[in-house]
Coordinates of C-alpha atoms in Angstrom, one line a residue:
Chain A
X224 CA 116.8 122.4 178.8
X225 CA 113.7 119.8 178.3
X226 CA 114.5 116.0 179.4
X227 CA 111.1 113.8 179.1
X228 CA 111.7 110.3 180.3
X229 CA 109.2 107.3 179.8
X230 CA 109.6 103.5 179.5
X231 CA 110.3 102.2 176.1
X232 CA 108.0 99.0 175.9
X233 CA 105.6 97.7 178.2
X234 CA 103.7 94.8 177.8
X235 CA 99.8 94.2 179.1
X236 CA 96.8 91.6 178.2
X237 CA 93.7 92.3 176.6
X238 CA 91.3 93.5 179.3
X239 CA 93.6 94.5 182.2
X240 CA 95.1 97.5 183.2
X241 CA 98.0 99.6 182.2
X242 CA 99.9 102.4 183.6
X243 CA 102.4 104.6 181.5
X244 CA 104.7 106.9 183.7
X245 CA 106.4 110.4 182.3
X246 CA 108.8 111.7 184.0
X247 CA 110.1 115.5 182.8
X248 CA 112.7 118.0 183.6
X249 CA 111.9 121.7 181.8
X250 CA 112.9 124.7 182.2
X251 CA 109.2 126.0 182.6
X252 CA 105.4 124.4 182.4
X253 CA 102.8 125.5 180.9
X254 CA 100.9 121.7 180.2
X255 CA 101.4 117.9 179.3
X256 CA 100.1 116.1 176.6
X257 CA 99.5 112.5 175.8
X258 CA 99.4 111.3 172.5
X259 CA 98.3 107.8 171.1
X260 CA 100.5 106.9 167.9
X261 CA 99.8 103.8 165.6
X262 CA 102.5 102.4 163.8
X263 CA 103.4 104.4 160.2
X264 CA 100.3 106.8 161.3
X265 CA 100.2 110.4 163.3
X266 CA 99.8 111.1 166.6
X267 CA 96.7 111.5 167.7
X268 CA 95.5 113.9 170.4
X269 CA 94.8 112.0 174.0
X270 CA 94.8 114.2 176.8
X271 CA 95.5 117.4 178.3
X272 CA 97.2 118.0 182.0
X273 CA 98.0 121.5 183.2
X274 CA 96.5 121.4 187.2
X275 CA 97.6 118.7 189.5
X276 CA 95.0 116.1 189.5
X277 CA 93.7 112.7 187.3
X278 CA 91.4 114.0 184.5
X279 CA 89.7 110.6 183.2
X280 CA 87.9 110.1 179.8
X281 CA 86.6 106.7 179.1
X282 CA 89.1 104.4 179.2
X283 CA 91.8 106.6 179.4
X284 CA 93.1 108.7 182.2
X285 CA 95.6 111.3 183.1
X286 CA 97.5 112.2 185.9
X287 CA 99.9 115.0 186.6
X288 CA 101.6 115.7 189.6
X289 CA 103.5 119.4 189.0
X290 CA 106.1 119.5 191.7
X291 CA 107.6 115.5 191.2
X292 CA 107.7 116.6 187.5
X293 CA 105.2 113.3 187.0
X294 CA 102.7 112.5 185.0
X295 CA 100.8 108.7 184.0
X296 CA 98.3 107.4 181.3
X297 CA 95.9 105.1 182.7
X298 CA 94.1 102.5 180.3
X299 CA 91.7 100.5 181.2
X300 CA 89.9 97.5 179.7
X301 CA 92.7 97.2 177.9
X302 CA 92.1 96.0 174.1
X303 CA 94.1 94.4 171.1
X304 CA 93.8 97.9 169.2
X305 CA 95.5 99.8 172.0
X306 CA 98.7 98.5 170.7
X307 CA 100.3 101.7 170.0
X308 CA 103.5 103.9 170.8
X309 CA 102.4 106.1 174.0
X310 CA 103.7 109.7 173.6
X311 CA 104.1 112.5 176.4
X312 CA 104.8 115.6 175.4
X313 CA 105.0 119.1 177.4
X314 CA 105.1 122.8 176.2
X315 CA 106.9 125.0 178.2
X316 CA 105.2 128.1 177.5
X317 CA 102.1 129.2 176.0
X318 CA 102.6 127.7 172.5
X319 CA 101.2 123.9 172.1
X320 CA 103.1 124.0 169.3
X321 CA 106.9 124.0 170.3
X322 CA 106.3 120.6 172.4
X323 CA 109.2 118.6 173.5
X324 CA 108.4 115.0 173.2
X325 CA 109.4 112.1 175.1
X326 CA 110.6 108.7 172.5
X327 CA 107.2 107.2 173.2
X328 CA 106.4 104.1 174.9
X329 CA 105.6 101.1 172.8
X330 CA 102.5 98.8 174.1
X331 CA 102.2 95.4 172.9
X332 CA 98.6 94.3 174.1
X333 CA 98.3 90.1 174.3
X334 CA 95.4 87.7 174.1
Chain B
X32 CA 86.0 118.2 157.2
X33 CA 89.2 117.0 156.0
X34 CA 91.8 117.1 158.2
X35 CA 95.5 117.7 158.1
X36 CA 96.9 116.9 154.6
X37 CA 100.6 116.4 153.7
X38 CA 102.4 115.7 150.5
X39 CA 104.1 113.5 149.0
X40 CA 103.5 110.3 151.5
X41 CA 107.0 108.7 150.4
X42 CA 110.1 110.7 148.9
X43 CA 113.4 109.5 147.9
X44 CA 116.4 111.7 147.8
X45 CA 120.1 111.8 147.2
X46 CA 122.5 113.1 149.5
X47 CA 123.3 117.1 148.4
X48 CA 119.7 117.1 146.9
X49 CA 117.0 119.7 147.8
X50 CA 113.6 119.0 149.1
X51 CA 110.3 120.5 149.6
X52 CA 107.0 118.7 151.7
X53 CA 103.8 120.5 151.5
X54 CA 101.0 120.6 154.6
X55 CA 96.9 122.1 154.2
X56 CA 96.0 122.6 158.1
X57 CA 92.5 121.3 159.1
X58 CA 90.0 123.5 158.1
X59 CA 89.8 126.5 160.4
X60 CA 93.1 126.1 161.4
X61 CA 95.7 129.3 160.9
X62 CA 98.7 127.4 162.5
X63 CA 101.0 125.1 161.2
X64 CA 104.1 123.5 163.1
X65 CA 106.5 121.0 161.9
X66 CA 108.5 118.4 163.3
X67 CA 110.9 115.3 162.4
X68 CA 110.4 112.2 164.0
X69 CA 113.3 109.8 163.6
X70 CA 112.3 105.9 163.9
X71 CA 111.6 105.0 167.5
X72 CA 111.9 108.4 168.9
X73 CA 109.4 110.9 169.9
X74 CA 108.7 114.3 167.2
X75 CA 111.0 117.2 167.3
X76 CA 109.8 120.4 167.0
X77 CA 111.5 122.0 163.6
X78 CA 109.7 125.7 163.5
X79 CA 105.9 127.1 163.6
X80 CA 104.2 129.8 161.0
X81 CA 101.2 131.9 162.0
X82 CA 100.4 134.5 160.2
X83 CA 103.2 133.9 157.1
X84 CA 105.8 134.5 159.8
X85 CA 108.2 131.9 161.1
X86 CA 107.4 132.6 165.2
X87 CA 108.9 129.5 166.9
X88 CA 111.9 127.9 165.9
X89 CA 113.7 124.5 167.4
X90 CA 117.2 123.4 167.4
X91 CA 117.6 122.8 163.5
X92 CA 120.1 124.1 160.9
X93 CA 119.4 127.2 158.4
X94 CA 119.3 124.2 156.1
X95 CA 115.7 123.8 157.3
X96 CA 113.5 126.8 156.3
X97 CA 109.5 127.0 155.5
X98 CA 107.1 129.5 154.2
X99 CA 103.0 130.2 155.4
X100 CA 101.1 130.9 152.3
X101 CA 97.6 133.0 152.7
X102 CA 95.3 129.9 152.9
X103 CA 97.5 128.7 155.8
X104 CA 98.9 126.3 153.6
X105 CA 102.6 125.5 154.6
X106 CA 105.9 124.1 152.8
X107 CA 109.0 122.4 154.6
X108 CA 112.5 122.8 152.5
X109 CA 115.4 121.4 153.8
X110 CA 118.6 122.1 151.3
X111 CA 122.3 119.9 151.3
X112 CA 120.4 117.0 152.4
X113 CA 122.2 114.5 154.9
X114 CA 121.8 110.8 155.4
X115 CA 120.7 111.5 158.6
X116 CA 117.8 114.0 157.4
X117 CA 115.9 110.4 156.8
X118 CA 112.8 110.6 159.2
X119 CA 108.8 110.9 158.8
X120 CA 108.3 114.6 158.6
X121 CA 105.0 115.8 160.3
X122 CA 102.9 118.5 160.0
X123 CA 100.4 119.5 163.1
X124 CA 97.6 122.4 162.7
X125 CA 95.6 124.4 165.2
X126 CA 93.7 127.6 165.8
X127 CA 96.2 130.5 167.1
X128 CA 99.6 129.8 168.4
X129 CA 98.2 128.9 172.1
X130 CA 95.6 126.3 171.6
X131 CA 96.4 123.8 173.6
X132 CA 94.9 120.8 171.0
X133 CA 97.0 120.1 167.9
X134 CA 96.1 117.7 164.8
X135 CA 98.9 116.1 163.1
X136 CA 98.6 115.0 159.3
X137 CA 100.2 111.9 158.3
X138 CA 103.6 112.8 157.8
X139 CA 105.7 111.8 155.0
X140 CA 108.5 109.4 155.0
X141 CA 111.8 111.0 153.5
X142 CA 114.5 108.4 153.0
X143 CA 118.1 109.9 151.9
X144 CA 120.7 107.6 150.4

């Protein structure tokens, strides 16, 4: 089975940092995805983990740690548009399609 | 380049009643996948087409079937709808079955009442 556990809301101010944990239980691995998902709108693609390790792209950043079953979004500079539902997702095999998805973490970014 | 395209944005339906949601994958794309995301929870994967052929399938009833067409093009029907069918129906595209990068369209809200 697939269990994908994140926090449902967090709450950060406009120029700090954030940190969005994922914690998963599958029955195999084969990547972990981040997606960033306005409210009404689609997910949108963030990032990408399959080796241990933090891959960072601008403000964003991604961690995964393979054998605690962990991963975290970094964001950084934090600003009033990043208030979105942060999704982690992980395939279990080859196919990006058949994901299992956590329930998102909402972040509400203050003035 | 248009991206991901889905059809209709809002539907309403009556319980018993038959539907159908259309998806045109991003140009290039050959792989469509749909899922159901129920308010406040995360997208469930319902099935994937490449290649016409239904080749991943998630834990949803028979009631739930789709088609691939030879542009790529894909269709969702879901028969003997249920109250609890309501959700945002999304459709995600990419190249193959094992490209790690997806694009979802976006979505359409089905309410049932």
């Amino acid at each position: 089975g697939q269990n994908i556990d994140q926090p449902t809301e967090m709450t950060a101010t406009e120029g700090a940092i954030v940190q969005i944990n994922c914690t998963y239980q599958t029955s195999g691995f084969n990547g972990l995805f981040w997606y960033q998902q306005h409210a009404g709108e689609a997910p949108t693609f963030l990032s990408y983990n399959v080796l241990d390790g933090l891959e960072e792209k601008g403000r964003f950043s991604s961690f995964l740690s393979r054998s605690k079953g962990y991963s975290y979004l970094l964001l950084k500079e934090l600003q009033m548009k990043d208030s979105a539902s942060y999704l982690c997702a992980v395939r279990a095999n080859t196919n990006a399609g058949k994901s299992t998805f956590g329930d998102g973490t909402t972040l509400t970014v203050k003035p | 380049d248009a991206g991901v395209t889905q059809s209709p944005t809002h539907l309403i339906k009556t319980r018993g009643q038959q539907v159908t949601l259309r998806c045109s994958p991003k140009s290039g794309h050959d792989t469509v996948s749909w899922y159901q995301q129920a308010l406040g929870q995360g997208p469930q994967f319902i099935f994937q087409y490449y290649e016409e052929e239904e080749r991943q399938r998630g834990n949803f009833p028979d009631r739930f079937s789709g088609h691939q067409f030879p542009n790529y093009s894909s269709e969702l029907n879901v028969n003997a709808l249920l109250l609890g069918d309501s959700a945002l129906y999304l459709c995600a595209s990419a190249t193959g079955t094992s490209s790690y990068e997806q694009y979802f369209g976006p979505g359409t809200r089905l309410t049932v009442t």
